[in-house]
Structures are given as structure tokens and as C-alpha cells.
XYZ file of C-alpha atoms in Angstrom:
557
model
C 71.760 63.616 -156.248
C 69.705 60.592 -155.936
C 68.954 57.937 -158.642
C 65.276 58.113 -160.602
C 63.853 55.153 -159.871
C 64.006 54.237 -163.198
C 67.467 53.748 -162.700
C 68.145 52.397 -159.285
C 70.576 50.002 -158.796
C 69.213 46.125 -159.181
C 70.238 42.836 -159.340
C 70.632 41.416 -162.675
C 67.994 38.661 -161.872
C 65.170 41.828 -161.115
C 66.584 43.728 -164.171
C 65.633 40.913 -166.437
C 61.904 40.557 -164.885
C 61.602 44.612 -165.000
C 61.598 44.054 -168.622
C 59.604 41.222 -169.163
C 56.996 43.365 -167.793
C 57.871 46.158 -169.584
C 57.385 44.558 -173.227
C 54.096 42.977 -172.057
C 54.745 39.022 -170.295
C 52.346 38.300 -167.827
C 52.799 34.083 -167.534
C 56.046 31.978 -167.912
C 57.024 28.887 -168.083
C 59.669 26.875 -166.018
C 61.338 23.962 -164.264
C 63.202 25.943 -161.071
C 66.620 25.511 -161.393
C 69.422 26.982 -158.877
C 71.384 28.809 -162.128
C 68.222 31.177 -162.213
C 67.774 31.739 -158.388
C 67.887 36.029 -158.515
C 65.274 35.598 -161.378
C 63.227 33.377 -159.517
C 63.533 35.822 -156.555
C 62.665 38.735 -158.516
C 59.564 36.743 -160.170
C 58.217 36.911 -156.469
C 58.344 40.637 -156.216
C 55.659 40.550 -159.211
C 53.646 37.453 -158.700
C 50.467 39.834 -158.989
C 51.413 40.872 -162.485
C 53.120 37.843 -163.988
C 52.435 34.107 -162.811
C 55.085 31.976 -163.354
C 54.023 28.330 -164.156
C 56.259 25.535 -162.699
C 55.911 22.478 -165.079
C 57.322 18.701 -165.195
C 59.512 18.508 -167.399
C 61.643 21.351 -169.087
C 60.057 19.696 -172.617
C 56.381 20.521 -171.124
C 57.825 23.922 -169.933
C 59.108 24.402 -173.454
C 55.631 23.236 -175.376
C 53.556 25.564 -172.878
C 55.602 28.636 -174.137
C 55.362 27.835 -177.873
C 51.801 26.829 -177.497
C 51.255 30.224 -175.622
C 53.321 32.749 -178.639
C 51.228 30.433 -181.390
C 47.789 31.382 -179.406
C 48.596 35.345 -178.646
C 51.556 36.325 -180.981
C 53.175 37.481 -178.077
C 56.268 35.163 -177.145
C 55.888 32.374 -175.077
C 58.724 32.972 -172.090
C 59.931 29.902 -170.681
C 63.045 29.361 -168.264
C 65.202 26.501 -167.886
C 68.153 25.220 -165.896
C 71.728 24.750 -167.585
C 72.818 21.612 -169.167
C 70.127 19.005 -169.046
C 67.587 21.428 -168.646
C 68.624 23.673 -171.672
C 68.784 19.780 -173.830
C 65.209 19.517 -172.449
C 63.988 22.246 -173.517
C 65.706 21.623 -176.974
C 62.800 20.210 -178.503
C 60.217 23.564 -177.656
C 62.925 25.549 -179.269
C 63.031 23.143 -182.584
C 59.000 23.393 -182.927
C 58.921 26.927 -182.730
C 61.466 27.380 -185.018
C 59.978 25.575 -187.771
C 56.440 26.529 -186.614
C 57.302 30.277 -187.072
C 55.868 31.051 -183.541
C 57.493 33.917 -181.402
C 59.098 32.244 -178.193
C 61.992 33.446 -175.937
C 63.853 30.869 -173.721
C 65.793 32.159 -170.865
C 68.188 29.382 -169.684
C 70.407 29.944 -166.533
C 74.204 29.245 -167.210
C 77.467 28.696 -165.051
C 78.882 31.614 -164.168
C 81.127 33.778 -165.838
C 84.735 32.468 -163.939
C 83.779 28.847 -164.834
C 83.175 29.398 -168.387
C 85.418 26.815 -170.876
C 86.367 24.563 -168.021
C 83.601 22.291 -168.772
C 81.919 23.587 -165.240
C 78.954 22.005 -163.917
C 76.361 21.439 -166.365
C 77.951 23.788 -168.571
C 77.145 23.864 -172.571
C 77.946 26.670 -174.793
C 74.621 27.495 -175.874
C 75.416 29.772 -178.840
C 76.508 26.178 -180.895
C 74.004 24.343 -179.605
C 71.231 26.324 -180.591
C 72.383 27.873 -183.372
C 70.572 26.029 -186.149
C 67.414 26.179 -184.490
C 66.912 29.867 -183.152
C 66.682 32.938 -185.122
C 69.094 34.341 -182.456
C 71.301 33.013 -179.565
C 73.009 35.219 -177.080
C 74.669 35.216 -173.556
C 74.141 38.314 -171.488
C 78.013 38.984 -170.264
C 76.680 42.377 -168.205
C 73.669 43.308 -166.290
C 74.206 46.591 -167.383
C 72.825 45.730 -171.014
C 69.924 43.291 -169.920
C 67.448 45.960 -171.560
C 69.256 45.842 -174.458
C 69.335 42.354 -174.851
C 65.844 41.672 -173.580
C 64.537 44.495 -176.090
C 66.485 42.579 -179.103
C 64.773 39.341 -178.330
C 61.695 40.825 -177.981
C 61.585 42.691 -181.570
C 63.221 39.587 -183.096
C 60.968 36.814 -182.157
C 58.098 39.151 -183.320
C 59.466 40.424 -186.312
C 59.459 38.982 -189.926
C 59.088 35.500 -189.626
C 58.364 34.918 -186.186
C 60.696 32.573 -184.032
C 62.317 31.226 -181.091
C 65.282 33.233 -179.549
C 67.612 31.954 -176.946
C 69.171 33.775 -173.983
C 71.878 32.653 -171.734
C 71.923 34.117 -168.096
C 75.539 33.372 -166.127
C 74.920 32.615 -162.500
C 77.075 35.419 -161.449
C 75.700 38.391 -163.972
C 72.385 37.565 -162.539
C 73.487 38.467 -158.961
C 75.439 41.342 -160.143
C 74.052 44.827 -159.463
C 73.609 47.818 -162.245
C 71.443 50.944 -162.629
C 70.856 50.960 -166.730
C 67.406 52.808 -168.107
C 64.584 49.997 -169.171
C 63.816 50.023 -172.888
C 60.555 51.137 -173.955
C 58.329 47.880 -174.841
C 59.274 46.765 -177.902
C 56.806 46.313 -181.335
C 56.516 43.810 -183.952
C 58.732 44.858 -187.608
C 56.677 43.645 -190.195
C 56.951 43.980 -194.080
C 53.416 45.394 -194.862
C 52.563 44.405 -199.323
C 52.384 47.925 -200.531
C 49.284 48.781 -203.287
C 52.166 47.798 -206.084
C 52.434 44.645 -204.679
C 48.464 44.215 -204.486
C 48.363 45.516 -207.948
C 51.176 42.751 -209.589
C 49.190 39.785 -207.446
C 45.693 41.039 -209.119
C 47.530 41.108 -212.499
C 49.195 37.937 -212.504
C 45.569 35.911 -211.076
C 43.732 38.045 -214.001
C 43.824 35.353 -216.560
C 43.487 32.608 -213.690
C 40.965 29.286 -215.201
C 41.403 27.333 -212.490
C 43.095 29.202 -209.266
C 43.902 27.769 -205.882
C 44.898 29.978 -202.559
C 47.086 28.015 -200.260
C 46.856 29.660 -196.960
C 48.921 29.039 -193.745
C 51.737 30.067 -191.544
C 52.018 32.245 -188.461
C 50.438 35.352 -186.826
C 46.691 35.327 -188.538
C 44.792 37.269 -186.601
C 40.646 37.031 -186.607
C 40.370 39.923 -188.347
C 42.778 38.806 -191.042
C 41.373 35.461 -191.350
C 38.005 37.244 -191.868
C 39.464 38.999 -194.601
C 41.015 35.742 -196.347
C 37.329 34.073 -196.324
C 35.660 37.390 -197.356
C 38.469 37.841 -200.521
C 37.861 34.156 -201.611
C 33.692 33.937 -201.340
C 33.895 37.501 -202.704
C 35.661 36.151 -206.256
C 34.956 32.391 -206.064
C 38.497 31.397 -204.776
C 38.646 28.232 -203.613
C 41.082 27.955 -200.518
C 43.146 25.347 -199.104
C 45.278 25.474 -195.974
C 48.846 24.020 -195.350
C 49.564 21.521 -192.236
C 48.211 22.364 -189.087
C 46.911 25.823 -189.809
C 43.438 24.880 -190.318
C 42.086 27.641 -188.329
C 43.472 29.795 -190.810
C 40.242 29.940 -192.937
C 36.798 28.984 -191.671
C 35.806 25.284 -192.847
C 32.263 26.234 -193.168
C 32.658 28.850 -195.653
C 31.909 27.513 -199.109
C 35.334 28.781 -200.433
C 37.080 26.399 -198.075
C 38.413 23.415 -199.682
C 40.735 21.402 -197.510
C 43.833 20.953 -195.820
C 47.503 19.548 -197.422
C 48.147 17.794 -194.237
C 49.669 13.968 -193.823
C 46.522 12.517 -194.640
C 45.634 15.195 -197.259
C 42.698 14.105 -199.640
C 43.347 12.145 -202.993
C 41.238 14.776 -204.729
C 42.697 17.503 -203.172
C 46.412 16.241 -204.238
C 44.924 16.003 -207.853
C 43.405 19.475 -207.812
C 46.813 21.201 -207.712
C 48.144 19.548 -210.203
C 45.185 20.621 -212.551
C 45.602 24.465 -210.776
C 46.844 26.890 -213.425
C 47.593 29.441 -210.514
C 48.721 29.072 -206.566
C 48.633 31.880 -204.466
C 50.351 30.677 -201.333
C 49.851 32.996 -198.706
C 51.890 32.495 -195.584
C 52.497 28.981 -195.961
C 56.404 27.842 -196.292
C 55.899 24.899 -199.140
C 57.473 22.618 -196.872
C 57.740 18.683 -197.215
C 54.641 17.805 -195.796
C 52.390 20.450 -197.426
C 54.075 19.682 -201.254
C 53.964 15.717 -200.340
C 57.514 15.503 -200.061
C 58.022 17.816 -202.528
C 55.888 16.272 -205.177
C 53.002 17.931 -205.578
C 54.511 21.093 -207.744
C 57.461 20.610 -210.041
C 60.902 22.052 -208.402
C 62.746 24.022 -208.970
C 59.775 25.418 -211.855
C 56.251 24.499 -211.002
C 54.036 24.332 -214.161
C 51.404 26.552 -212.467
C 51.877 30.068 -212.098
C 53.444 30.089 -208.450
C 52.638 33.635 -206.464
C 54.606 33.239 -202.479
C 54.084 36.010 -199.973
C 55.881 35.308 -196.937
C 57.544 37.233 -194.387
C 61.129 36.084 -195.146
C 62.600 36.451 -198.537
C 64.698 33.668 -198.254
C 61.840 31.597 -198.106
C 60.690 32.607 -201.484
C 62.152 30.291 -203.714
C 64.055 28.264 -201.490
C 62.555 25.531 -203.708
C 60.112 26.385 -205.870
C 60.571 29.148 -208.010
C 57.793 31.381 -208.185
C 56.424 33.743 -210.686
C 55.909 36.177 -208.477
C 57.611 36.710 -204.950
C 56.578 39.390 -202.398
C 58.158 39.217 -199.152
C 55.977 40.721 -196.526
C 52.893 40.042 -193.496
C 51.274 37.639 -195.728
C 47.971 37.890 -193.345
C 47.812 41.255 -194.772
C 47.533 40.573 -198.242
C 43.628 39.585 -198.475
C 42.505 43.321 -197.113
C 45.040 44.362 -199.380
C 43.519 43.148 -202.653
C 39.710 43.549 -201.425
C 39.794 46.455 -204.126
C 40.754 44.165 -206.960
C 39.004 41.283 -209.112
C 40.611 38.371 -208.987
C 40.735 35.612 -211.255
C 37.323 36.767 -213.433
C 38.396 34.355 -216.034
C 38.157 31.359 -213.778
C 36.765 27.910 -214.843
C 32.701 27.934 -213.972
C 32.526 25.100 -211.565
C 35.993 24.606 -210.329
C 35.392 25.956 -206.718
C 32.152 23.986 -206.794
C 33.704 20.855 -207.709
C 36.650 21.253 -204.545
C 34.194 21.763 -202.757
C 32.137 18.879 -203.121
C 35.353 16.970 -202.982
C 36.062 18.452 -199.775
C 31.926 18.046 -198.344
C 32.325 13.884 -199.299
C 35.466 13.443 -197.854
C 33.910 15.056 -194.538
C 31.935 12.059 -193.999
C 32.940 9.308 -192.037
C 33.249 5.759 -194.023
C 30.660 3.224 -192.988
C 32.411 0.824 -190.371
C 31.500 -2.109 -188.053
C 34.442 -0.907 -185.154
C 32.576 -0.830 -181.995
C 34.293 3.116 -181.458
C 33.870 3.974 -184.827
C 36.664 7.373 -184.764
C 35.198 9.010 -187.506
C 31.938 9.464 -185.672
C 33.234 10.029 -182.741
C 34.779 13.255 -184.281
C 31.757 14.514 -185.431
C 29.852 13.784 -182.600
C 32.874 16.067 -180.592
C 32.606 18.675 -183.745
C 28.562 18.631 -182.633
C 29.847 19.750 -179.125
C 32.328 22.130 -178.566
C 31.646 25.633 -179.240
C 32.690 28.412 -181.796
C 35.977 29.543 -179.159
C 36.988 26.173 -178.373
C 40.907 25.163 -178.911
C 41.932 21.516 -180.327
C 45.524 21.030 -179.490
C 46.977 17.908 -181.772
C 50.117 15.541 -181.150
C 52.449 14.060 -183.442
C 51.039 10.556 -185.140
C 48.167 8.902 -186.953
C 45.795 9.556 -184.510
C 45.566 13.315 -185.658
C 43.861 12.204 -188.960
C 40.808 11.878 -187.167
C 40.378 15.195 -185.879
C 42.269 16.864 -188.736
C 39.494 15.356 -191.216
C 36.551 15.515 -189.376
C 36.347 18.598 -187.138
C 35.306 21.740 -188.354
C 38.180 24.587 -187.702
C 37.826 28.520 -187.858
C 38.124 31.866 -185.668
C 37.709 32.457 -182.736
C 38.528 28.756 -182.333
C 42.191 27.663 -182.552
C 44.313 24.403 -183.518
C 47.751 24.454 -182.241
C 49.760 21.628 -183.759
C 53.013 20.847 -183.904
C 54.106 21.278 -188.345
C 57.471 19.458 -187.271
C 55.703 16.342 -186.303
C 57.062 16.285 -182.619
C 55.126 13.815 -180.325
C 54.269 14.331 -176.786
C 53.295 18.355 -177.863
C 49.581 18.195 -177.514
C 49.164 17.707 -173.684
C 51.517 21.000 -172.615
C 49.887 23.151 -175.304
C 46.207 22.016 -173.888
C 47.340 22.825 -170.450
C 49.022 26.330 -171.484
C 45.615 27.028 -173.474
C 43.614 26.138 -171.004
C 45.649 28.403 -168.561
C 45.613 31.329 -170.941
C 41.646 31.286 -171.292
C 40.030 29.381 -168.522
C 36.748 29.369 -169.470
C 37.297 28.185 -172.993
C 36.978 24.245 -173.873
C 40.203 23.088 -174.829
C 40.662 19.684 -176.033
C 43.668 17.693 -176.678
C 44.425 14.954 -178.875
C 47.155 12.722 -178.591
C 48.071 8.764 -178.962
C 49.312 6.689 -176.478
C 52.959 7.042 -177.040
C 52.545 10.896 -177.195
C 50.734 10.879 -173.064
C 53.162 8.382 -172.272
C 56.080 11.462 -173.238
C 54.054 14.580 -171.186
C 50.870 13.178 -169.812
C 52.254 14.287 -166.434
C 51.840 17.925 -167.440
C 48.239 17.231 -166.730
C 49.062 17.668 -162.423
C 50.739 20.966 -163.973
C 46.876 22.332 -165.174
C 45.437 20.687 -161.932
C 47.832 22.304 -159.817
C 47.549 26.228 -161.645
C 43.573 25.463 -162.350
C 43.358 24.555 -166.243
C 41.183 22.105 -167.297
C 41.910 20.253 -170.509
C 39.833 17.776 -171.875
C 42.463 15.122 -172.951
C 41.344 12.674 -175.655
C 43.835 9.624 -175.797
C 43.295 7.212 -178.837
C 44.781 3.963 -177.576
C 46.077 1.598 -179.641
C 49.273 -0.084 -178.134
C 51.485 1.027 -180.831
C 53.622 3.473 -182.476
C 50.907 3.833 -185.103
C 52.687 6.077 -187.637
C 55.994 3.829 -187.852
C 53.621 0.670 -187.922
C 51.809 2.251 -190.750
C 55.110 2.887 -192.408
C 56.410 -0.472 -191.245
C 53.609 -2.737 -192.471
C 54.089 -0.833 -195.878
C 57.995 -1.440 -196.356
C 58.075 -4.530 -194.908
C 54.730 -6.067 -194.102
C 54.222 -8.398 -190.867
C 57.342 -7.605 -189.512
C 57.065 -5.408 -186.527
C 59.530 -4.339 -185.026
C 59.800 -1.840 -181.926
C 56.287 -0.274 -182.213
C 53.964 -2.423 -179.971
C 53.614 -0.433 -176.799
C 52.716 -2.108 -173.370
C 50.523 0.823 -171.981
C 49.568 1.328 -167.874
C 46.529 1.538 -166.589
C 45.868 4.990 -167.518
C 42.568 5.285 -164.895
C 45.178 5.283 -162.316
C 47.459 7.345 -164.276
C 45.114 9.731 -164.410
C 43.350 9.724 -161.356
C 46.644 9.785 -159.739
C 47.644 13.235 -161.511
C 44.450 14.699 -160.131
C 42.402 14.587 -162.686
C 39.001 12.824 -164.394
C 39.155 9.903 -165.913
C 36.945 7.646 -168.616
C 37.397 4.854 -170.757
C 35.500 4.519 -173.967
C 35.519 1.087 -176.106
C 32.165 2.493 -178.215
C 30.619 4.945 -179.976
C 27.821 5.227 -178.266
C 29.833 5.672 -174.783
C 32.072 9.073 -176.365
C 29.096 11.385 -176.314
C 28.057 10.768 -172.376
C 31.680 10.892 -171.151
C 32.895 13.813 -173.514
C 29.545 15.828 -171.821
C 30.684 14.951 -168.125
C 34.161 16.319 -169.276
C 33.019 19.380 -170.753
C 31.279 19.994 -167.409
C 34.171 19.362 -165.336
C 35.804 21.614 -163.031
C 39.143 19.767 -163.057
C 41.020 17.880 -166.271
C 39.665 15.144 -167.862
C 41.569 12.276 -169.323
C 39.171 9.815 -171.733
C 41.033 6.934 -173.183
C 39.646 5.819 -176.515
C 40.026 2.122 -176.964
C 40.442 1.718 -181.105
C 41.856 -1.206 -183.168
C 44.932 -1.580 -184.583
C 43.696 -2.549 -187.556
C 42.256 0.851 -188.555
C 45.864 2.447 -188.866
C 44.373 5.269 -190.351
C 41.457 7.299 -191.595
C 42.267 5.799 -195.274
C 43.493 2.097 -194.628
C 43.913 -1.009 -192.240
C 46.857 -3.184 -191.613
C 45.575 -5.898 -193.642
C 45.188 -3.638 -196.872
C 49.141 -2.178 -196.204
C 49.839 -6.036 -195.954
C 48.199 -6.989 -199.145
C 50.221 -4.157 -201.122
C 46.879 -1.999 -201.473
């Protein structure tokens, strides 16, 4: 009797890409490494159906997967090399995690004989990653790759999205087995019932002054449609938490800001005159509460209503007054039926607004690059689809202030504050959707950590736009420094290259800008470009940030 081919005997390395196929993969990210040979191998069987993106570093390899799950919802595959290349890779695994993005990192390991001798670059992944995946396993049989590849599938999709870690022994790869593929696997998600709509609509029914906080994972258009239909439809007004300013479409009159590092004074204030939050998505994390400041824990004096995927989010600091664990996206179509909050203040939303509409504009300065317009004039530019990918560090105030955010276009920031993130997720964006503008932003000290990723786009055919505000410092630990202890630096000047070469040498375009007037003609020639573009903006020190200088930190104000 002869074998189906659904079950002919394979290696364990063309098992494993069988089913990345199967549940829907058609890129990945890598450094090669020789622990993953057979999948490598296998990889070339399919090249016409899944393209397999070799970066520099197993950190860039890490970002470009994240960056790709936050973009499609899908999970960002990347494959790394035991040991070091597993540490590398570390850091992907830590932003997905707390960025709630669906990634899967396949990591070759010694084989199965060598196990607990301390082998060759051998780490037992399972302790290692433990704290920062929502599930680490080591495939022991070839026989149940389906299974496992199925499992890490589901789970990265499912409730609150995350990262998932598989280990792949040397040996099991190379070992043969004839089990059945699993059928692709589907996203489990917590849908709010009509009860649930129906307690939300009660509780906001006696709402004066109500605020939606809106973030998290997984929006899609349609359901970030829905969130600015719900709040112009009932005069909501809606905030967003860190780096999920896409979430809700800035120019909607509903749309009132972001709770971000440099959120707005006003904005702070407004919450704690808000009778009601409805958070939608968002986790209440440190940076969107202000360190925990901004509501009262563990009892906030508003009434608190949290939707979020995971229960054991709900409450973890703030108690709320109502909890419903589910797809928060889902929750705006769900209460389209209901009036919400008729009893609200008359012109609440109006004043947020306004708040929102001054703090837009750029302050009047005399800096020959004056960042602020700069911004605007790239807001002017890039079109409705565009994606703004954002690194870790001061810099980011500018275009998280000024730019205007909403679907189709994307920001994909790192919430965990990790530097040298921006530059692989422009390069995986721009590889995902070619002929969409994608624009990076990122300091100096962030390029300096995976500004070679840029030969990665040159080499596969992206074509970021990569914005680098140069400064010669650490900016966010000199802004902290010159507050705790003023004039005393220590460890954050930064001796840069020349980053023409730099650039150049990768393969790509390169301009420098030192004024305003220079940004517009050298962001135009970029946008044009056929290749990457790297354009090094030349700012002051001084201006440490879009709300002070380094002489008003030093003079206590």
C-alpha cells in the first residue's frame, strides 16, 4: 500500500516548513545558522511561496518578525541559531511580549544526545524564555511537529496576542517521520456578548464627563472605523495609549490625544477631571497611567470600565467597575445600538479637543531645523497608507506630537521602550508592502544599534525612508540626567561616524539636513527613490525635547 502524500515520510526540517505554509507564512526572518540546516534546506524547496529574509543581526531578524505580526496579525516567523543567536534574538521576543503582537521564533538547538552537557552553544530555552513568551517548547519528535507548530500558531493569535518560542534539536530536524499536517490553524478570541454591550451602555448612562482610552493589539481598519464612528456618533472624546496612535484617526473631531512619554499637560489633567474611562484594549501600563499616577490604585475615583483580551489583565492594578474580558476591537460595533453617555457635560469633548488642536502646533523657535516644522512639513507629504516606524528615545516626541496617525496608515513602535527597533520594522514594512512610503524614525544611538539592517532592505528591495535626528547624545538619559543631577553628564555624549559614508556604504541614499528649509527638498528626493534613503537631521542639544531645553532642566524649571 503506498503512503498518501499527505503522509510521506520527511525530514523533520521539511515537516516544519510544510506547516508554516499550511497555517498561512509566506516571509521569515533569519540569521543562517548550521543548528537549522534541514530547515534551511527545506525553505529552498518553497522559495516561490515563502521568501525567507536573511538579516544582520539576529536582533534585526527578531524586530522584522514583530514588526511584521504588529502590521498583519499574522505572526511574524523568525529563525535563529542556538546560544548567542537565541540571546540575540532575546530582545524581539521581550517587545512582542509586552507589545501583545503575535510572533513565533524558531531557534535551532544542540541535538538531542548532547543535551545537559553544556554542548556547544547550548541553553535550555524553556528557562530562559519563560518570563517573556506566552509559551516555550522543544520539539523532542518529528513525528509531532504539526502538533507543535499548530499550538504555536493558535496561541500567538489567540487572546492576548504574543510571542511563542520553539526549540528545534539538530538531530530531530534530520530525523525522518510520516505524521498528517494539521489543518491551518484560527485565531480564539473572546467576542463581548450583547450582555456585555448592554452593562458597558448602562454603566456610561449617567457619564458628565467620559473619556475612551483606546489601544492595544489586533485593530483592524474596519474596527478602528467603528471606534471613530461610536465616539463622533455620541460625542466621546477619545484618547489613545502609547504607541497605538493609529488606533483612532487624529483628524476626526472625537480624537483627543495620545498618553504617550511626552503626553500633553492638559491631557494628564483631563483624566483626572473624567468621571468615566472606558479603556478599550489598552493594558494601563506605566507609561500610559504616568507611572501609575494618573488614576488612583488600587480604586480609581472615576468609574473604571477595562475590556481586554486577558482577564488577568483586568485589575492587575486598577480595579475597575466593570471588567469584560474579550476582543476589545470588537466592542465599538458592539454598542453602535446603544446611547452612550447622553448625560455628558456640553462642551467637554470640545474643550479636549481644542486642547489637543493647540498642542498640534509647533512652538515658535529660532533653531535653524526647527523639528516641529519639520514634522508637519513630513505630515504635509506622505500619504493616507504610509507607515511611521518609531525608536526608543526623545526623538519620538516629534513625530508622536506632530504627525497625523489613522487607517490605512500604520505606526509600529516599540511600548517597551527598546532602542535600535525602528530601522528593522521600516525595512520589514517596507518589504511587506513595497509600494507604500514607510518612514522611520530613530536617534543616533538607536542607527548606531541596527542601522546595518538598511543593506538587509537594499539587498531584498525595500526602501525605507530613514529619518535620523542627530544629536550626539543619549538624549532620554541626558534629559533625565540634567534633571537629577544637572551639568553632570555622565556616559551619554555619543561620538557619531560619518553617517554619509555609513550610509552610502550600506547601499543606500544619503542627505544631511542642518535647516528647515533643506527637510522638504531632500524628504521629496527620498520619497522618489528607488533604493533606501538615510537623511540625518542635524538638531541641538539644547532642545532635549518637544517641551524643554537643557538650560530650563538646569535651572530646576
Amino acid at each position: 500500500m503506498c503512503v498518501s502524500e499527505a503522509v510521506r515520510p520527511r525530514t523533520g526540517g521539511q515537516i516544519l516548513v510544510d506547516q508554516l505554509l499550511i497555517h498561512g507564512a509566506d516571509r521569515a526572518f533569519c540569521v543562517p545558522g548550521e543548528s537549522y540546516l534541514e530547515v534551511l534546506d527545506a525553505l529552498h524547496d518553497h522559495r516561490d511561496r515563502i521568501t525567507l529574509y536573511n538579516a544582520r543581526h539576529e536582533a534585526g531578524a527578531a524586530n522584522m518578525a514583530e514588526a511584521h505580526g504588529k502590521l498583519t496579525g499574522q505572526p511574524g516567523i523568525a529563525m535563529v541559531t542556538r546560544g548567542p543567536g537565541a540571546c540575540h534574538a532575546a530582545v524581539g521576543v521581550h517587545i512582542a511580549h509586552q507589545d501583545s503582537t503575535p510572533m513565533i521564533l524558531l531557534i535551532g538547538q544542540v541535538a538531542r544526545d548532547a543535551r545537559d552537557r553544556e554542548g556547544f552553544q547550548e541553553v535550555d530555552y524553556r528557562a530562559m524564555f519563560a518570563p517573556l513568551a506566552k509559551w516555550v517548547a522543544e520539539i523532542d519528535s518529528a513525528a509531532r511537529i504539526p502538533e507543535y507548530l499548530s499550538r504555536a500558531f493558535r496561541t500567538a493569535m489567540s487572546g492576548r496576542p504574543g510571542p511563542v518560542v520553539l526549540s528545534l534539536p539538530e538531530d530531530m530536524l534530520t530525523e525522518r517521520a510520516a505524521p498528517a499536517d494539521a489543518p491551518p490553524a484560527r485565531a480564539t478570541r473572546a467576542r463581548p456578548t450583547n450582555a456585555d454591550a448592554a452593562d458597558i451602555a448602562a454603566a456610561m448612562a449617567e457619564a458628565k464627563r467620559p473619556l475612551v482610552i483606546a489601544g492595544g493589539p489586533v485593530w483592524s481598519d474596519d474596527e478602528a472605523a467603528a471606534l471613530r464612528a461610536m465616539a463622533e456618533a455620541n460625542r466621546l472624546p477619545v484618547a489613545v495609549s502609547f504607541r497605538r496612535q493609529d488606533v483612532m484617526d487624529h483628524r476626526s473631531d472625537a480624537y483627543v490625544g495620545e498618553f504617550g512619554t511626552g503626553v500633553a499637560p492638559a491631557l494628564v489633567e483631563a483624566v483626572g477631571r473624567a468621571d468615566l474611562l472606558l479603556v478599550l484594549g489598552a493594558r494601563l501600563g506605566e507609561i500610559t497611567t504616568k507611572s501609575y499616577t494618573t488614576l488612583a490604585a488600587p480604586a480609581p475615583h472615576q468609574t473604571l470600565i477595562h475590556v481586554h483580551a486577558d482577564a488577568d489583565e483586568i485589575g492587575r492594578v486598577f480595579a475597575p467597575t466593570l471588567g469584560v474580558a474579550g476582543h476589545a476591537p470588537a466592542v465599538p460595533a458592539a454598542l453602535a445600538a446603544h446611547a452612550l453617555a447622553p448625560e455628558a457635560e456640553s462642551g467637554w469633548l470640545e474643550e479636549l479637543r481644542a486642547a489637543r488642536l493647540a498642542d498640534l502646533e509647533p512652538p515658535q523657535t529660532d533653531w535653524p531645523l526647527d523639528l516641529g516644522q519639520a514634522m508637519r512639513i513630513l505630515d504635509a507629504a506622505l500619504p493616507d497608507d504610509a507607515v511611521v516606524t518609531l525608536d526608543a528615545g526623545n526623538h519620538t516626541g516629534w513625530p508622536q506630537r506632530f504627525l497625523t496617525f489613522g487607517r490605512p496608515g500604520r505606526q509600529l513602535g516599540s511600548t517597551c521602550g527598546s532602542m535600535g527597533y525602528a530601522v528593522p520594522a521600516a525595512v520589514a514594512a517596507s518589504l511587506h508592502a513595497p509600494a507604500r512610503t514607510v518612514v522611520a524614525c530613530v536617534g543616533d544611538g538607536g542607527f548606531m544599534m541596527s542601522g546595518m539592517e538598511i543593506a538587509t532592505a537594499v539587498q531584498h528591495g525595500g526602501r525605507p525612508i530613514v529619518l535620523v535626528f542627530s544629536n550626539g547624545s543619549y538624549g532620554t538619559i541626558r534629559m533625565h540626567q540634567e534633571r537629577e543631577h544637572p551639568g553632570r553628564v555622565s556616559g551619554t555624549d555619543i561620538a557619531n561616524p560619518d553617517f554619509g559614508a555609513l550610509a552610502t556604504g550600506l547601499g543606500a541614499r544619503f542627505a544631511r539636513v542642518e535647516t528647515t528649509q533643506a527637510f522638504a527638498p531632500a524628504l521629496e528626493a527620498a520619497m522618489a527613490a528607488d533604493r533606501p534613503t538615510v537623511i540625518e537631521l542635524v538638531t541641538d542639544l539644547e532642545r532635549i525635547s518637544t517641551r524643554t531645553t537643557i538650560s530650563a532642566l538646569r535651572a530646576g524649571r
